[in-house]
Coordinates of C-alpha atoms in Angstrom, one line a residue:
X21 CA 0.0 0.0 0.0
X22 CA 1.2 3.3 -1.2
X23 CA 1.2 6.3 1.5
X24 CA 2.6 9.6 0.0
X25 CA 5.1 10.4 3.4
X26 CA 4.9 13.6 3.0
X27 CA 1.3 14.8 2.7
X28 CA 0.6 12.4 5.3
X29 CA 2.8 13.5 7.9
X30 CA 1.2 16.8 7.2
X31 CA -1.7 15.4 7.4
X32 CA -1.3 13.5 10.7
X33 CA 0.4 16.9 12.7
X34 CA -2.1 19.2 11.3
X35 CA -5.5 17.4 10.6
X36 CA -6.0 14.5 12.4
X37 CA -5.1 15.4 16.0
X38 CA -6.0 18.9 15.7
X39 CA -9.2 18.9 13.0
X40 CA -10.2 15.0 13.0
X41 CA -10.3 14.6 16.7
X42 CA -11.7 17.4 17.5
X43 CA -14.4 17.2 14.9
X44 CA -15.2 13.7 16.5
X45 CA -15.9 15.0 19.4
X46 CA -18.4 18.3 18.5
X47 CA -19.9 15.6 16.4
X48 CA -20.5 13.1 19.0
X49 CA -21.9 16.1 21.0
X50 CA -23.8 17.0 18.5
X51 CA -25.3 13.5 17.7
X52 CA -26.7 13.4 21.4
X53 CA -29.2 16.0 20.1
X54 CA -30.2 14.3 16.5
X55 CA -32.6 11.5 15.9
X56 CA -32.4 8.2 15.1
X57 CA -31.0 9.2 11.4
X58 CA -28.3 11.3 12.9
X59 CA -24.4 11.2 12.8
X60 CA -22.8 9.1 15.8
X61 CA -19.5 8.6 16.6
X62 CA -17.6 6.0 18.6
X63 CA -15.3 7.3 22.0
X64 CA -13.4 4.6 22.3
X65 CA -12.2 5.0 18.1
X66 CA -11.4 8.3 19.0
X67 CA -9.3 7.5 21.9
X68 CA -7.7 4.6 20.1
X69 CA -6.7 7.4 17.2
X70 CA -5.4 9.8 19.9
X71 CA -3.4 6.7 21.5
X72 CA -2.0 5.3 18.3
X73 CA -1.0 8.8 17.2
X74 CA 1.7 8.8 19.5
X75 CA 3.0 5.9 17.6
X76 CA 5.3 6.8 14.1
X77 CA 5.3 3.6 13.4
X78 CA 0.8 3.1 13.1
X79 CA 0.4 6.1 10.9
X80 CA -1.0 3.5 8.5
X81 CA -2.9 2.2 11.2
X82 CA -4.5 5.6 12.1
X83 CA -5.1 6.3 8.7
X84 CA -7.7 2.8 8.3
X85 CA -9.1 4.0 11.6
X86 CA -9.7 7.3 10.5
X87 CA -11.8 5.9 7.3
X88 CA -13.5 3.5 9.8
X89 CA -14.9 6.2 11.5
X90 CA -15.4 8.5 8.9
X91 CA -17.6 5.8 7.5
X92 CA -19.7 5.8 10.5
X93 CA -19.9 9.3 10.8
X94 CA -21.3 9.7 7.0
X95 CA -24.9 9.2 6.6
X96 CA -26.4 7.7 3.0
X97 CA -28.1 10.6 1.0
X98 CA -31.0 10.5 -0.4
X99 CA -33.4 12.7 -3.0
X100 CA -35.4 13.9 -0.1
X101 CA -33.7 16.9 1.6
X102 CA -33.8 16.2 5.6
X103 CA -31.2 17.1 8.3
X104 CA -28.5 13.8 6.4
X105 CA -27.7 16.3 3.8
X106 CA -26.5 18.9 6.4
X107 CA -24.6 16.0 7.7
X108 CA -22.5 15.1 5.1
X109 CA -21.8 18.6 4.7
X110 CA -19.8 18.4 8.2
X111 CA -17.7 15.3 7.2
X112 CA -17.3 16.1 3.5
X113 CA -14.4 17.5 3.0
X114 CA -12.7 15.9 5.5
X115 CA -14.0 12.2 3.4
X116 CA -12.0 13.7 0.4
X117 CA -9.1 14.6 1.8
X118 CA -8.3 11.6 4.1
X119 CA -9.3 9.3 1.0
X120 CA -7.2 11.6 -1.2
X121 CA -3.9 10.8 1.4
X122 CA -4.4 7.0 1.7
X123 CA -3.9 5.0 -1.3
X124 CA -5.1 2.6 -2.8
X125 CA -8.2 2.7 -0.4
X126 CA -8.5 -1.0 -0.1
X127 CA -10.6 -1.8 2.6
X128 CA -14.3 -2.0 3.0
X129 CA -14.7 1.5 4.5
X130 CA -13.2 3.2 1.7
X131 CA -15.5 1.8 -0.7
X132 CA -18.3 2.5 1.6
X133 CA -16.7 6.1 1.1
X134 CA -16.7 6.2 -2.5
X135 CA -20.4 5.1 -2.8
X136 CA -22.0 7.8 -0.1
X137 CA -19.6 10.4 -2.1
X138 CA -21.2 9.6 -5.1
X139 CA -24.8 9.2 -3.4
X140 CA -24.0 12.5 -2.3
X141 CA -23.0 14.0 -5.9
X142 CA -26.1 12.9 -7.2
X143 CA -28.9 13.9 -4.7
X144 CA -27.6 16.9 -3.1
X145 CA -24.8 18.6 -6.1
X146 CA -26.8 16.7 -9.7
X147 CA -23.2 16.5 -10.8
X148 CA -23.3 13.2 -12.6
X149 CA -19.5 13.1 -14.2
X150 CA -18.7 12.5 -10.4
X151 CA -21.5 10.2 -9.2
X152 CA -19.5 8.0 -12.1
X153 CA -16.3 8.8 -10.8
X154 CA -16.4 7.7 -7.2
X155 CA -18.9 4.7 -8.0
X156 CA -16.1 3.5 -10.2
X157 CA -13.4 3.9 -7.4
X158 CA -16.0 1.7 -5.7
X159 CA -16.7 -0.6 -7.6
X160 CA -12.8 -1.2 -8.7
X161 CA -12.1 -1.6 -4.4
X162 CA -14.9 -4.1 -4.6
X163 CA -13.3 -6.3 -7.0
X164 CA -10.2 -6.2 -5.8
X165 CA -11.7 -6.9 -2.2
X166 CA -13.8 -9.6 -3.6
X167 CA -11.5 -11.2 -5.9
X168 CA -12.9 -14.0 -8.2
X169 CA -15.8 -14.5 -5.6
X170 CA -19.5 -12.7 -6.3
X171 CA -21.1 -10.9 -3.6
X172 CA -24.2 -8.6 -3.0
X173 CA -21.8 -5.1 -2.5
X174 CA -20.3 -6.2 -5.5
X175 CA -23.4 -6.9 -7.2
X176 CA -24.5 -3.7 -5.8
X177 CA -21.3 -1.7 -7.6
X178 CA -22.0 -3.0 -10.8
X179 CA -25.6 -1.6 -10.2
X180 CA -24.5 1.7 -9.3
X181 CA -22.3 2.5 -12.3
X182 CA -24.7 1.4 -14.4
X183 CA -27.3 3.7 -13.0
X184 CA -24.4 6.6 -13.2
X185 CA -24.0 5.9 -16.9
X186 CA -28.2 6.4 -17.7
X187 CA -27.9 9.6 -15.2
X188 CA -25.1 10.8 -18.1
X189 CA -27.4 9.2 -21.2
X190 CA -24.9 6.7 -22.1
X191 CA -27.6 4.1 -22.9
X192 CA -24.8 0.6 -23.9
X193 CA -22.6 1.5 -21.1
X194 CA -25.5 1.5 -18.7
X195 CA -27.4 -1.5 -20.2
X196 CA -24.0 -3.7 -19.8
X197 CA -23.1 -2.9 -16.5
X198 CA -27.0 -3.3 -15.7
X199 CA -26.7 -6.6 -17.1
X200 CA -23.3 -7.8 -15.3
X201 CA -25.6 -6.8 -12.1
X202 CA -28.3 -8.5 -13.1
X203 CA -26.8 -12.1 -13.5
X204 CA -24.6 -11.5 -10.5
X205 CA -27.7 -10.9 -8.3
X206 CA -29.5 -14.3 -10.4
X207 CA -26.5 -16.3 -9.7
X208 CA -26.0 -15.1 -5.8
X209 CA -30.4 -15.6 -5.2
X210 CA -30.4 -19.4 -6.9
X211 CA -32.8 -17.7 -9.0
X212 CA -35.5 -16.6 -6.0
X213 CA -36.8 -13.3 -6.6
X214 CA -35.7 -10.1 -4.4
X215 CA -35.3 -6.9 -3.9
X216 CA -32.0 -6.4 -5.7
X217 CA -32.4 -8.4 -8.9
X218 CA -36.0 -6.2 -9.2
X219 CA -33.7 -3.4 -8.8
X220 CA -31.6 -4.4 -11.7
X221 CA -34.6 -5.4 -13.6
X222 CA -35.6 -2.0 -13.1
X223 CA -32.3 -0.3 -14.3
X224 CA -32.1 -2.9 -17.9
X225 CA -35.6 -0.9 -18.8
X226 CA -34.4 2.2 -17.8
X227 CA -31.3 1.5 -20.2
X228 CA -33.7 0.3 -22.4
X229 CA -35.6 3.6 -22.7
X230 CA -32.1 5.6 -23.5
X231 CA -31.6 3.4 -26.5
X232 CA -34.9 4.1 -27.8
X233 CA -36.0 0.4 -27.3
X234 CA -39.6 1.4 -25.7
X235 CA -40.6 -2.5 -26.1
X236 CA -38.1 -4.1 -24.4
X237 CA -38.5 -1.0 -21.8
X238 CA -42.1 -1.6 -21.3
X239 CA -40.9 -5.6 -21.1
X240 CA -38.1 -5.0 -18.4
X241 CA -40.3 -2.7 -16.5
X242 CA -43.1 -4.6 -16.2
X243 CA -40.9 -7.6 -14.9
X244 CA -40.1 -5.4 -12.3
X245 CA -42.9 -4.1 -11.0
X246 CA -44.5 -7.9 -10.9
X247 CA -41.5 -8.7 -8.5
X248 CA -41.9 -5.8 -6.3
X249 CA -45.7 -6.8 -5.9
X250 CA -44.8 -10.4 -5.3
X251 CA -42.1 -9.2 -2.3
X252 CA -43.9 -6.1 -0.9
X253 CA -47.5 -6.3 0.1
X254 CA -49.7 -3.0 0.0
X255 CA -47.1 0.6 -0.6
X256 CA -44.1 0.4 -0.8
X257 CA -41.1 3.3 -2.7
X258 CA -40.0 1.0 -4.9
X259 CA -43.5 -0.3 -6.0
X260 CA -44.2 3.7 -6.8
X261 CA -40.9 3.4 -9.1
X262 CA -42.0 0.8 -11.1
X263 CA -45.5 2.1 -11.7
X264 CA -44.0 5.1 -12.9
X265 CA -41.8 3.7 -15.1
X266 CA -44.2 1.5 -16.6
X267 CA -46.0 4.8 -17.3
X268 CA -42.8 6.3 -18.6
X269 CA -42.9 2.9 -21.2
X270 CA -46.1 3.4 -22.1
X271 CA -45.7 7.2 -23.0
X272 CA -42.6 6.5 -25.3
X273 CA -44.9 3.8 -27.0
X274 CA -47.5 7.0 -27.3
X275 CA -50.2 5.2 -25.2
X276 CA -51.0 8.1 -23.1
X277 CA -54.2 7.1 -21.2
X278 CA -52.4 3.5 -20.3
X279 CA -48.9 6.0 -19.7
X280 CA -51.9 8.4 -17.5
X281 CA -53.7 4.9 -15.6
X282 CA -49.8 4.1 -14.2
X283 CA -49.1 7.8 -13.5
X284 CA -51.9 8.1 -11.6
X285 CA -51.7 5.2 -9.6
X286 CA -47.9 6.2 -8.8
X287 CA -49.3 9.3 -7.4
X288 CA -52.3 8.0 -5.3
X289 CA -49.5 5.7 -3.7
X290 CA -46.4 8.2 -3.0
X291 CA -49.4 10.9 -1.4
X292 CA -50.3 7.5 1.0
X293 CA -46.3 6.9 1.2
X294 CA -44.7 10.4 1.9
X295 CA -46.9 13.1 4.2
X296 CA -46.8 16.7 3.1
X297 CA -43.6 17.4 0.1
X298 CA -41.9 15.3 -1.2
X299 CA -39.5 14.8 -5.0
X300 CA -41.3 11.7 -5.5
X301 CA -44.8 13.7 -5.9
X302 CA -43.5 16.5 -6.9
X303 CA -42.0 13.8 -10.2
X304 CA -45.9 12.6 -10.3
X305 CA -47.6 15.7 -10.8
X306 CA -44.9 17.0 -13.3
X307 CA -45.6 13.4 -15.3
X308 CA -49.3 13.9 -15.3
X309 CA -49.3 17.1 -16.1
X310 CA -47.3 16.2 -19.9
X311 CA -49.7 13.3 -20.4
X312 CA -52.5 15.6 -19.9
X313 CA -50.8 18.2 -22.2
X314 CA -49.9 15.4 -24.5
X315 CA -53.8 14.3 -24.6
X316 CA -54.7 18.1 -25.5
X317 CA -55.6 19.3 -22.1
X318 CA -52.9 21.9 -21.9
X319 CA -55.2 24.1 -18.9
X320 CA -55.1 20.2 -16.7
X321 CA -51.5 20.2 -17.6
X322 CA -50.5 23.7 -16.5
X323 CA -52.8 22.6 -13.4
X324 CA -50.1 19.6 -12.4
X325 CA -46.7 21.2 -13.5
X326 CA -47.5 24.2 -11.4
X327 CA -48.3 21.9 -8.5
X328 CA -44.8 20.2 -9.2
X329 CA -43.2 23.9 -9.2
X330 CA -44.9 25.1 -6.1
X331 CA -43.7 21.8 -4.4
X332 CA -40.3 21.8 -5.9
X333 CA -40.4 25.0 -4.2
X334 CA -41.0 24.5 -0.7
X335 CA -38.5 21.6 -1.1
X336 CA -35.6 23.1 -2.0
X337 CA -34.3 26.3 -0.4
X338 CA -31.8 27.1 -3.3
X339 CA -31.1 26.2 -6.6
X340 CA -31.5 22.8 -8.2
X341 CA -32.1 21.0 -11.2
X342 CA -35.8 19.5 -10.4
X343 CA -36.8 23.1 -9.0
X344 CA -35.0 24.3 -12.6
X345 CA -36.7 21.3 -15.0
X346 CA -40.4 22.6 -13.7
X347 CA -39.9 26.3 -14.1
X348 CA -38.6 25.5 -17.9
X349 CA -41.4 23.2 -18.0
X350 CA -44.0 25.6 -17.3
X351 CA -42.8 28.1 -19.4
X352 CA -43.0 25.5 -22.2
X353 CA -46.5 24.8 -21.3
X354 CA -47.7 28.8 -20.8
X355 CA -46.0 28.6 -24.3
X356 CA -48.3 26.0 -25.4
X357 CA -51.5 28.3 -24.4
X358 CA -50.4 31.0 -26.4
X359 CA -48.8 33.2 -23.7
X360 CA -45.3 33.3 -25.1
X361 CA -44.5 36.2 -23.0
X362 CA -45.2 34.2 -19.5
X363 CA -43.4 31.6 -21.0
X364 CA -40.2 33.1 -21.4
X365 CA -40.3 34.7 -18.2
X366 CA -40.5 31.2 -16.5
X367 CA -37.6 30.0 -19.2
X368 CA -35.2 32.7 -18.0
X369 CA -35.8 32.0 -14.7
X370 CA -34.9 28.3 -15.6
X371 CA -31.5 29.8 -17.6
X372 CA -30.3 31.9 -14.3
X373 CA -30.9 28.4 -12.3
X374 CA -28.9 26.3 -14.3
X375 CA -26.4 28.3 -15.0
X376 CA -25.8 28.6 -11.0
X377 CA -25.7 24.9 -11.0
X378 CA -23.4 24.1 -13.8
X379 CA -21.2 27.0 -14.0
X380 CA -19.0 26.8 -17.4
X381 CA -20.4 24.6 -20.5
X382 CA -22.9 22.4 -19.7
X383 CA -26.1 20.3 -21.6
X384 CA -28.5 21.4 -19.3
X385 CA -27.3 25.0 -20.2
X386 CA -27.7 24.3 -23.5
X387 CA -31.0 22.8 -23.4
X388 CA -32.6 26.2 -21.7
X389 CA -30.4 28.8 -24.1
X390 CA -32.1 27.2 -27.0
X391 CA -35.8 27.2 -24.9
X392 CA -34.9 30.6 -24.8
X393 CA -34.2 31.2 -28.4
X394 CA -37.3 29.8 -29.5
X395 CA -39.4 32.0 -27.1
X396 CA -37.9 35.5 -28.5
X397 CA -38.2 33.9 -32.2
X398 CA -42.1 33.4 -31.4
X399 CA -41.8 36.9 -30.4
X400 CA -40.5 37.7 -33.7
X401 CA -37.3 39.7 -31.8
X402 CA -34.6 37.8 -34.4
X403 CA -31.8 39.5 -32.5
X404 CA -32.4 37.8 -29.1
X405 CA -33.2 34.6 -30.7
X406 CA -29.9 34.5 -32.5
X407 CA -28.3 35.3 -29.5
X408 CA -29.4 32.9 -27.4
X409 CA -29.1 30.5 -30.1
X410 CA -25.2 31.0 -30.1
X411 CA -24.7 30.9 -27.3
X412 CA -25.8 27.7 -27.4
X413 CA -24.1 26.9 -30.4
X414 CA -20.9 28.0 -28.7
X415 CA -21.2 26.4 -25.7
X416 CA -21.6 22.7 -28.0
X417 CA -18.9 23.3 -29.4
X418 CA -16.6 24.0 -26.3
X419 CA -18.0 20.6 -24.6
X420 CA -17.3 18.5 -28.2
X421 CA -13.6 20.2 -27.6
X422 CA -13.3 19.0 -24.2
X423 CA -14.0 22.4 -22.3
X424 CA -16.5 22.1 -19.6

């Protein structure tokens, strides 16, 4: 194992007794006054650190210990923002920098590391390139933890880059890691359905429905759904994701009152799930409310993607791509009524959004300058439109150079 003596002395004098320990211990104070979902740490791990750091010689040592309890310390993410994401703010940068000194991470807690990092990239930042990147430094110290032998957290690894490759579009990459997840999962079940290979059933559709395959979408999605109703009786999350993406399938196949049946029945189960907001409904009203606009009721559509807006809203106190997607959205749909005006005042509220998200050249970016240009040319003001236009033209070009 590799340990750069330099940093890490460095490290060791100026972090860890003075910045590790001490954070240990105003989190452990802390943790006293947070619920069952809070951040705890172990005493007896820190004085263990504190004893071993007298010790040249278990700098290594201190370093494993360190991730050990970093890993308890650092809760799991997810889309709903509750008192974890304030969390892992705490603990963050101290996760990069002590995985940054010790390489090559082989141990269980590291990985454990790499996949909350990249839980945490996806949920709380939306920056997808590294989601990728630390679910592939995970899965790589699963394989070399695991060796020849399959296991669920390997399993699991394969799972997650595959889910980080559709969360970046790239619909073969996804598929095959999907699949390599899939027949791990078959292999380690004897074949008995569960939770995890629904999950990868799940994940094959949603590949699926990247490659413009809506059949075998619809196919892989329904598979899934059927196994999560076999293995949880009455609501359950996951149930609500496969209804929806059944409804997803059946809107690319442009069956919209079969895509508006599951969509509906997705939302009457998340509103008995989830009390009050939540991304989940706030995803159900937006999806109903493009059926409905799809169907020719653009007023009922307005109706639901302003309910999805207003929720999106109270759920998130600053900027982020959900809260961004429904004020581009309505604007699109105020465009649809005839209001072009209202539209593009939504639209360039959705610009300034994602542009504070993804500073420099980004898709998303891209995707709202041209919204933009198409809103001033309805207007008929050709200067503005070209504008916008390339800008977005520009900013293509930079990302097919390599200049995000």
């Amino acid at each position: 194992r590799e340990v750069n003596t330099s940093e890490l002395n460095e490290a060791i004098d100026l972090l860890l007794k003075k910045k590790y320990v001490d954070s240990f211990s105003r989190l452990s104070s802390a943790s006293k006054k947070s619920d069952e979902h809070g951040i705890k740490v172990s005493v007896s791990m820190q004085n263990k650190i504190t004893e071993n750091f007298k010790s040249p010689n278990e700098r290594l040592t201190i370093i494993e210990q360190l991730l050990d309890a970093l890993d308890q310390l650092t809760p799991e993410v997810e889309k709903m923002p509750d008192e974890r994401w304030d969390q892992f703010k705490l603990v963050f940068t101290h996760v990069l920098k002590l995985l940054a000194l010790y390489q090559p991470n082989v141990t269980d807690s590291a990985a454990n590391l790499n996949e909350k990092l990249a839980k945490y990239y996806e949920n709380v930042i939306s920056r997808y390139d590294e989601t990728l990147n630390y679910n592939l430094n995970c899965l790589n110290i699963r394989e070399r933890l695991s060796g020849k032998d399959s296991n669920a957290a390997l399993a699991r690894a394969l799972y997650n880059v595959g889910h980080s490759y559709y969360l970046l579009g790239d619909a073969r990459k996804s598929l095959d890691f999907h699949n390599k997840a899939y027949n791990m999962r078959f292999k380690l079940s004897s074949t008995q359905p569960n939770v995890d290979m629904a999950q990868s059933l799940f994940g094959i559709g949603s590949a699926y429905n990247l490659l413009g395959d809506y059949e075998k979408e619809l196919e892989f999605s329904m598979r899934s759904l059927e196994m999560r109703q076999s293995l949880f009786a009455g609501n359950h999350p996951d149930v609500a994701r496969s209804l929806n993406c059944v409804g997803c399938a059946y809107l690319d196949l442009g069956d919209l009152n079969s895509a508006l049946d599951y969509y509906m029945r997705t939302l009457e189960m998340r509103k008995k799930l989830y009390n009050g907001n939540h991304p989940d409904i706030a995803t159900s009203f937006n999806n109903i409310g493009g059926v409905y606009e799809g169907l020719g009721d653009v007023k009922k559509g307005l109706e639901y993607k302003l309910k999805a807006l207003e929720m999106r809203k109270a759920l998130y106190n600053d900027a982020h791509p959900h809260l961004a997607m429904s004020l581009n959205n309505v604007g699109v749909t105020y465009d649809s009524l005839g209001d072009t005006k209202k539209g593009l005042e939504y639209k360039l509220k959705a610009l300034e959004m994602y542009k504070k998200i993804y500073p420099g050249n980004h898709h998303h970016v891209i995707f709202s300058l041209n919204n933009v240009g198409l809103s001033y040319e309805k207007l008929g003001d050709a200067k503005k439109s070209s504008e916008y236009f390339g800008m977005a033209a520009n900013m293509r070009e930079n990302i097919e150079n390599g200049i995000f």
